[in-house]
Amino acid sequence: MGKVGERTLARAPRRLRVWAGMIALGLILLLAWDFIAHSLELGWQGLSRDLSGESRLYWPDAPVATVAIFAHMIGGAVITTLALVQLAGPVRRRWPVLHRWSGRVLVAAALLTGAAGLIYIGLRGTIGGLDMSVAFALYGICVMVAAGQAVRFARTGQFARHRRWGLRLAILALGSWIYRMQYALWFMATGGIWVESDFSGAFDLVNIWAFYVPYLIGLELWFRVEARRPEPVWTG
Ligand code: HEM
């Protein structure tokens, strides 16, 4: 076998990983699309017309809370989509300028989503009461911290740390969709036991944490596995 053939063979598993990664990202985008579109549409409706009587999140007498919650939906739709773009290795390698600009928009939208969500929680609380408010507020803080750290380490050229914070941000950005997916899967599996309309059921109380905490822990464990290897296991 010639040198070119050997090199091709050596690169095959990596190529396979890249393709598998791209297919997985495409699949997630497809699955998340309805939620992204719903979030964009509801966000825009809430900012552009009176939704009194149509949405319980619209408060005619509390314009700051109303603007915050609907603006956060638009920011949220942007970060759910751009997290997937940022994860695509070929995009990062072939179009670094696109990666940088998409990253800047992602960070700005993440800060907006987190801050607006926190403002709404501070002013109105959530439908699930204190438990949900605490879990969602911590989620918002995590989103903002991850966004800030990812951009900070990119600017100072600390790319290993930038990558780790970028991955944390991506997991968090997908969290809101994961929250709904876990409800959908739970309903498919059990018909919806331990789910209450006021979000006080056992499943509700687990899911307010389970849409982001276990995934963040899993990612940290993954980083530890990677640290024992000579090069990152997954670079997309
Ligand atoms: C990651 C992207 C996010 C997207 C796409 C998103 C989208 C949405 C959507 C569409 C709703 C309305 C649900 C409905 O139709 O009733 C909602 C509700 C809400 N979101 Fe987000 N969100 C995101 C992130 C966040 C973050 C980071 C926070 C916390 C700071 C947050 C806090 C809230 C709160 C407090 C509510 C209202 C809960 C209630 O019903 O009382 N969201 N979100």
GROMACS .gro file of C-alpha atoms and ligand atoms in nm:
model
  279
    1MET     CA    1   0.000   0.000   0.000
    2GLY     CA    2   0.135   0.344  -0.094
    3LYS     CA    3   0.181   0.631   0.148
    4VAL     CA    4  -0.141   0.799   0.031
    5GLY     CA    5  -0.337   0.478   0.088
    6GLU     CA    6  -0.192   0.436   0.437
    7ARG     CA    7  -0.276   0.794   0.526
    8THR     CA    8  -0.632   0.750   0.395
    9LEU     CA    9  -0.675   0.440   0.609
   10ALA     CA   10  -0.533   0.613   0.917
   11ARG     CA   11  -0.777   0.899   0.869
   12ALA     CA   12  -1.081   0.679   0.810
   13PRO     CA   13  -1.198   0.652   1.173
   14ARG     CA   14  -1.166   1.029   1.216
   15ARG     CA   15  -1.362   1.091   0.894
   16LEU     CA   16  -1.623   0.847   1.014
   17ARG     CA   17  -1.646   1.035   1.343
   18VAL     CA   18  -1.684   1.366   1.160
   19TRP     CA   19  -1.964   1.225   0.941
   20ALA     CA   20  -2.136   1.063   1.238
   21GLY     CA   21  -2.111   1.394   1.424
   22MET     CA   22  -2.259   1.591   1.134
   23ILE     CA   23  -2.545   1.343   1.091
   24ALA     CA   24  -2.617   1.359   1.466
   25LEU     CA   25  -2.619   1.741   1.459
   26GLY     CA   26  -2.849   1.743   1.154
   27LEU     CA   27  -3.084   1.502   1.328
   28ILE     CA   28  -3.095   1.714   1.645
   29LEU     CA   29  -3.167   2.025   1.435
   30LEU     CA   30  -3.450   1.840   1.261
   31LEU     CA   31  -3.597   1.720   1.591
   32ALA     CA   32  -3.555   2.058   1.758
   33TRP     CA   33  -3.690   2.258   1.463
   34ASP     CA   34  -4.055   2.269   1.577
   35PHE     CA   35  -3.950   2.398   1.918
   36ILE     CA   36  -3.711   2.655   1.768
   37ALA     CA   37  -3.986   2.778   1.532
   38HIS     CA   38  -4.242   2.786   1.817
   39SER     CA   39  -4.002   2.984   2.033
   40LEU     CA   40  -3.928   3.235   1.755
   41GLU     CA   41  -4.293   3.275   1.661
   42LEU     CA   42  -4.429   3.310   2.015
   43GLY     CA   43  -4.143   3.545   2.103
   44TRP     CA   44  -4.216   3.767   1.804
   45GLN     CA   45  -4.594   3.760   1.867
   46GLY     CA   46  -4.546   3.860   2.229
   47LEU     CA   47  -4.323   4.153   2.134
   48SER     CA   48  -4.534   4.275   1.844
   49ARG     CA   49  -4.897   4.245   1.957
   50ASP     CA   50  -5.125   4.215   2.260
   51LEU     CA   51  -5.148   3.850   2.368
   52SER     CA   52  -5.371   3.913   2.674
   53GLY     CA   53  -5.597   3.612   2.716
   54GLU     CA   54  -5.390   3.407   2.469
   55SER     CA   55  -5.067   3.356   2.663
   56ARG     CA   56  -5.032   3.335   3.041
   57LEU     CA   57  -4.683   3.479   2.999
   58TYR     CA   58  -4.823   3.808   2.864
   59TRP     CA   59  -4.872   4.064   3.143
   60PRO     CA   60  -5.028   4.388   3.011
   61ASP     CA   61  -4.961   4.560   3.346
   62ALA     CA   62  -4.601   4.440   3.370
   63PRO     CA   63  -4.434   4.543   3.042
   64VAL     CA   64  -4.076   4.474   3.161
   65ALA     CA   65  -4.157   4.114   3.253
   66THR     CA   66  -4.352   4.070   2.931
   67VAL     CA   67  -4.079   4.207   2.706
   68ALA     CA   68  -3.819   4.002   2.898
   69ILE     CA   69  -3.997   3.667   2.862
   70PHE     CA   70  -4.079   3.709   2.492
   71ALA     CA   71  -3.735   3.850   2.407
   72HIS     CA   72  -3.577   3.552   2.587
   73MET     CA   73  -3.770   3.320   2.355
   74ILE     CA   74  -3.614   3.483   2.048
   75GLY     CA   75  -3.268   3.473   2.207
   76GLY     CA   76  -3.334   3.111   2.307
   77ALA     CA   77  -3.428   3.009   1.952
   78VAL     CA   78  -3.105   3.171   1.827
   79ILE     CA   79  -2.881   2.993   2.078
   80THR     CA   80  -3.045   2.653   2.026
   81THR     CA   81  -2.971   2.683   1.653
   82LEU     CA   82  -2.623   2.838   1.675
   83ALA     CA   83  -2.503   2.587   1.934
   84LEU     CA   84  -2.544   2.322   1.664
   85VAL     CA   85  -2.360   2.536   1.407
   86GLN     CA   86  -2.070   2.589   1.651
   87LEU     CA   87  -2.047   2.217   1.722
   88ALA     CA   88  -1.999   2.134   1.352
   89GLY     CA   89  -1.627   2.062   1.314
   90PRO     CA   90  -1.613   2.114   0.934
   91VAL     CA   91  -1.769   2.461   0.976
   92ARG     CA   92  -1.504   2.553   1.235
   93ARG     CA   93  -1.219   2.427   1.021
   94ARG     CA   94  -1.328   2.547   0.678
   95TRP     CA   95  -1.493   2.873   0.771
   96PRO     CA   96  -1.325   3.006   1.085
   97VAL     CA   97  -1.465   3.354   1.020
   98LEU     CA   98  -1.818   3.212   1.021
   99HIS     CA   99  -1.734   3.025   1.345
  100ARG     CA  100  -1.618   3.349   1.505
  101TRP     CA  101  -1.918   3.554   1.396
  102SER     CA  102  -2.165   3.283   1.481
  103GLY     CA  103  -1.988   3.256   1.819
  104ARG     CA  104  -2.025   3.630   1.883
  105VAL     CA  105  -2.397   3.621   1.800
  106LEU     CA  106  -2.436   3.307   2.013
  107VAL     CA  107  -2.269   3.471   2.313
  108ALA     CA  108  -2.475   3.791   2.279
  109ALA     CA  109  -2.797   3.589   2.245
  110ALA     CA  110  -2.700   3.366   2.539
  111LEU     CA  111  -2.643   3.671   2.762
  112LEU     CA  112  -2.976   3.817   2.648
  113THR     CA  113  -3.163   3.487   2.701
  114GLY     CA  114  -3.013   3.430   3.045
  115ALA     CA  115  -3.056   3.788   3.166
  116ALA     CA  116  -3.411   3.824   3.028
  117GLY     CA  117  -3.512   3.487   3.179
  118LEU     CA  118  -3.369   3.594   3.516
  119ILE     CA  119  -3.552   3.929   3.502
  120TYR     CA  120  -3.879   3.748   3.432
  121ILE     CA  121  -3.821   3.503   3.719
  122GLY     CA  122  -3.734   3.790   3.952
  123LEU     CA  123  -4.049   3.984   3.858
  124ARG     CA  124  -4.307   3.709   3.807
  125GLY     CA  125  -4.165   3.376   3.927
  126THR     CA  126  -4.258   3.065   3.730
  127ILE     CA  127  -4.565   2.849   3.693
  128GLY     CA  128  -4.392   2.574   3.895
  129GLY     CA  129  -4.328   2.793   4.202
  130LEU     CA  130  -4.008   2.826   4.402
  131ASP     CA  131  -3.855   2.489   4.297
  132MET     CA  132  -3.885   2.569   3.928
  133SER     CA  133  -3.778   2.931   3.977
  134VAL     CA  134  -3.458   2.824   4.155
  135ALA     CA  135  -3.372   2.553   3.900
  136PHE     CA  136  -3.442   2.781   3.601
  137ALA     CA  137  -3.257   3.075   3.757
  138LEU     CA  138  -2.949   2.858   3.813
  139TYR     CA  139  -2.983   2.739   3.456
  140GLY     CA  140  -2.986   3.100   3.334
  141ILE     CA  141  -2.678   3.183   3.541
  142CYS     CA  142  -2.495   2.878   3.400
  143VAL     CA  143  -2.582   2.987   3.044
  144MET     CA  144  -2.442   3.335   3.107
  145VAL     CA  145  -2.126   3.213   3.281
  146ALA     CA  146  -2.052   2.959   3.005
  147ALA     CA  147  -2.103   3.226   2.736
  148GLY     CA  148  -1.874   3.471   2.917
  149GLN     CA  149  -1.601   3.214   2.975
  150ALA     CA  150  -1.612   3.079   2.618
  151VAL     CA  151  -1.556   3.425   2.472
  152ARG     CA  152  -1.298   3.518   2.735
  153PHE     CA  153  -1.077   3.216   2.662
  154ALA     CA  154  -1.115   3.257   2.284
  155ARG     CA  155  -0.994   3.617   2.314
  156THR     CA  156  -0.692   3.523   2.524
  157GLY     CA  157  -0.600   3.236   2.291
  158GLN     CA  158  -0.656   2.964   2.552
  159PHE     CA  159  -0.825   2.732   2.305
  160ALA     CA  160  -0.844   2.414   2.516
  161ARG     CA  161  -1.034   2.606   2.783
  162HIS     CA  162  -1.238   2.788   2.517
  163ARG     CA  163  -1.339   2.450   2.372
  164ARG     CA  164  -1.447   2.316   2.712
  165TRP     CA  165  -1.658   2.623   2.790
  166GLY     CA  166  -1.798   2.621   2.436
  167LEU     CA  167  -1.912   2.262   2.484
  168ARG     CA  168  -2.070   2.349   2.821
  169LEU     CA  169  -2.252   2.639   2.655
  170ALA     CA  170  -2.372   2.414   2.372
  171ILE     CA  171  -2.514   2.155   2.616
  172LEU     CA  172  -2.686   2.434   2.809
  173ALA     CA  173  -2.819   2.599   2.493
  174LEU     CA  174  -2.983   2.270   2.398
  175GLY     CA  175  -3.118   2.232   2.754
  176SER     CA  176  -3.451   2.403   2.698
  177TRP     CA  177  -3.526   2.169   2.408
  178ILE     CA  178  -3.402   1.868   2.611
  179TYR     CA  179  -3.645   1.969   2.889
  180ARG     CA  180  -3.936   1.935   2.649
  181MET     CA  181  -3.796   1.620   2.484
  182GLN     CA  182  -3.773   1.451   2.822
  183TYR     CA  183  -4.142   1.530   2.883
  184ALA     CA  184  -4.230   1.391   2.538
  185LEU     CA  185  -4.031   1.070   2.599
  186TRP     CA  186  -4.177   1.037   2.950
  187PHE     CA  187  -4.532   1.068   2.814
  188MET     CA  188  -4.455   0.810   2.545
  189ALA     CA  189  -4.310   0.569   2.801
  190THR     CA  190  -4.556   0.613   3.090
  191GLY     CA  191  -4.857   0.806   2.963
  192GLY     CA  192  -4.757   1.092   3.193
  193ILE     CA  193  -4.755   0.957   3.548
  194TRP     CA  194  -4.606   1.187   3.815
  195VAL     CA  195  -4.677   1.491   3.599
  196GLU     CA  196  -4.914   1.757   3.736
  197SER     CA  197  -5.065   2.062   3.568
  198ASP     CA  198  -4.909   2.288   3.835
  199PHE     CA  199  -4.569   2.117   3.782
  200SER     CA  200  -4.569   1.968   4.133
  201GLY     CA  201  -4.547   1.602   4.023
  202ALA     CA  202  -4.242   1.388   4.099
  203PHE     CA  203  -4.138   1.386   3.736
  204ASP     CA  204  -4.182   1.765   3.710
  205LEU     CA  205  -3.959   1.813   4.014
  206VAL     CA  206  -3.688   1.588   3.873
  207ASN     CA  207  -3.706   1.731   3.521
  208ILE     CA  208  -3.645   2.092   3.631
  209TRP     CA  209  -3.290   1.977   3.714
  210ALA     CA  210  -3.253   1.676   3.486
  211PHE     CA  211  -3.253   1.877   3.164
  212TYR     CA  212  -2.910   2.024   3.230
  213VAL     CA  213  -2.735   1.903   3.548
  214PRO     CA  214  -2.673   1.538   3.443
  215TYR     CA  215  -2.555   1.648   3.099
  216LEU     CA  216  -2.307   1.892   3.253
  217ILE     CA  217  -2.181   1.620   3.486
  218GLY     CA  218  -2.151   1.377   3.193
  219LEU     CA  219  -1.951   1.636   3.002
  220GLU     CA  220  -1.711   1.688   3.296
  221LEU     CA  221  -1.655   1.311   3.315
  222TRP     CA  222  -1.589   1.311   2.940
  223PHE     CA  223  -1.327   1.583   2.984
  224ARG     CA  224  -1.154   1.363   3.242
  225VAL     CA  225  -1.144   1.068   3.004
  226GLU     CA  226  -1.005   1.297   2.734
  227ALA     CA  227  -0.738   1.438   2.965
  228ARG     CA  228  -0.584   1.089   2.990
  229ARG     CA  229  -0.553   1.062   2.613
  230PRO     CA  230  -0.283   1.228   2.401
  231GLU     CA  231  -0.532   1.426   2.186
  232PRO     CA  232  -0.900   1.520   2.220
  233VAL     CA  233  -1.123   1.220   2.147
  234TRP     CA  234  -1.378   1.440   1.976
  235THR     CA  235  -1.308   1.760   1.792
  236GLY     CA  236  -1.616   1.740   1.569
  237HEM     C1  237  -3.196   2.781   2.572
  237HEM     C2  238  -3.287   2.840   2.500
  237HEM     C3  239  -3.427   2.870   2.550
  237HEM     C4  240  -3.539   2.860   2.474
  237HEM     C5  241  -3.546   2.820   2.329
  237HEM     C6  242  -3.649   2.895   2.560
  237HEM     C7  243  -3.782   2.898   2.520
  237HEM     C8  244  -3.890   2.916   2.602
  237HEM     C9  245  -4.027   2.912   2.561
  237HEM    C10  246  -4.077   2.888   2.418
  237HEM    C11  247  -4.103   2.934   2.669
  237HEM    C12  248  -4.257   2.942   2.674
  237HEM    C13  249  -4.315   2.806   2.699
  237HEM    C14  250  -4.464   2.813   2.673
  237HEM     O1  251  -4.502   2.815   2.554
  237HEM     O2  252  -4.539   2.817   2.773
  237HEM    C15  253  -4.015   2.953   2.781
  237HEM    C16  254  -4.054   2.977   2.910
  237HEM    C17  255  -3.969   3.015   3.010
  237HEM     N1  256  -3.831   3.016   3.005
  237HEM    FE1  257  -3.717   2.973   2.846
  237HEM     N2  258  -3.602   2.927   2.684
  237HEM    C18  259  -3.466   2.914   2.683
  237HEM    C19  260  -3.379   2.939   2.788
  237HEM    C20  261  -3.417   2.988   2.910
  237HEM    C21  262  -3.327   3.029   3.014
  237HEM    C22  263  -3.173   3.031   3.004
  237HEM    C23  264  -3.404   3.067   3.119
  237HEM    C24  265  -3.361   3.117   3.255
  237HEM    C25  266  -3.296   3.224   3.276
  237HEM    C26  267  -3.542   3.050   3.081
  237HEM    C27  268  -3.651   3.081   3.160
  237HEM    C28  269  -3.783   3.063   3.125
  237HEM    C29  270  -3.894   3.092   3.211
  237HEM    C30  271  -3.886   3.147   3.353
  237HEM    C31  272  -4.011   3.061   3.141
  237HEM    C32  273  -4.155   3.075   3.189
  237HEM    C33  274  -4.188   2.957   3.278
  237HEM    C34  275  -4.333   2.963   3.317
  237HEM     O3  276  -4.414   2.910   3.240
  237HEM     O4  277  -4.365   3.021   3.419
  237HEM     N3  278  -3.545   3.002   2.954
  237HEM     N4  279  -3.885   2.942   2.737
   0.00000   0.00000   0.00000
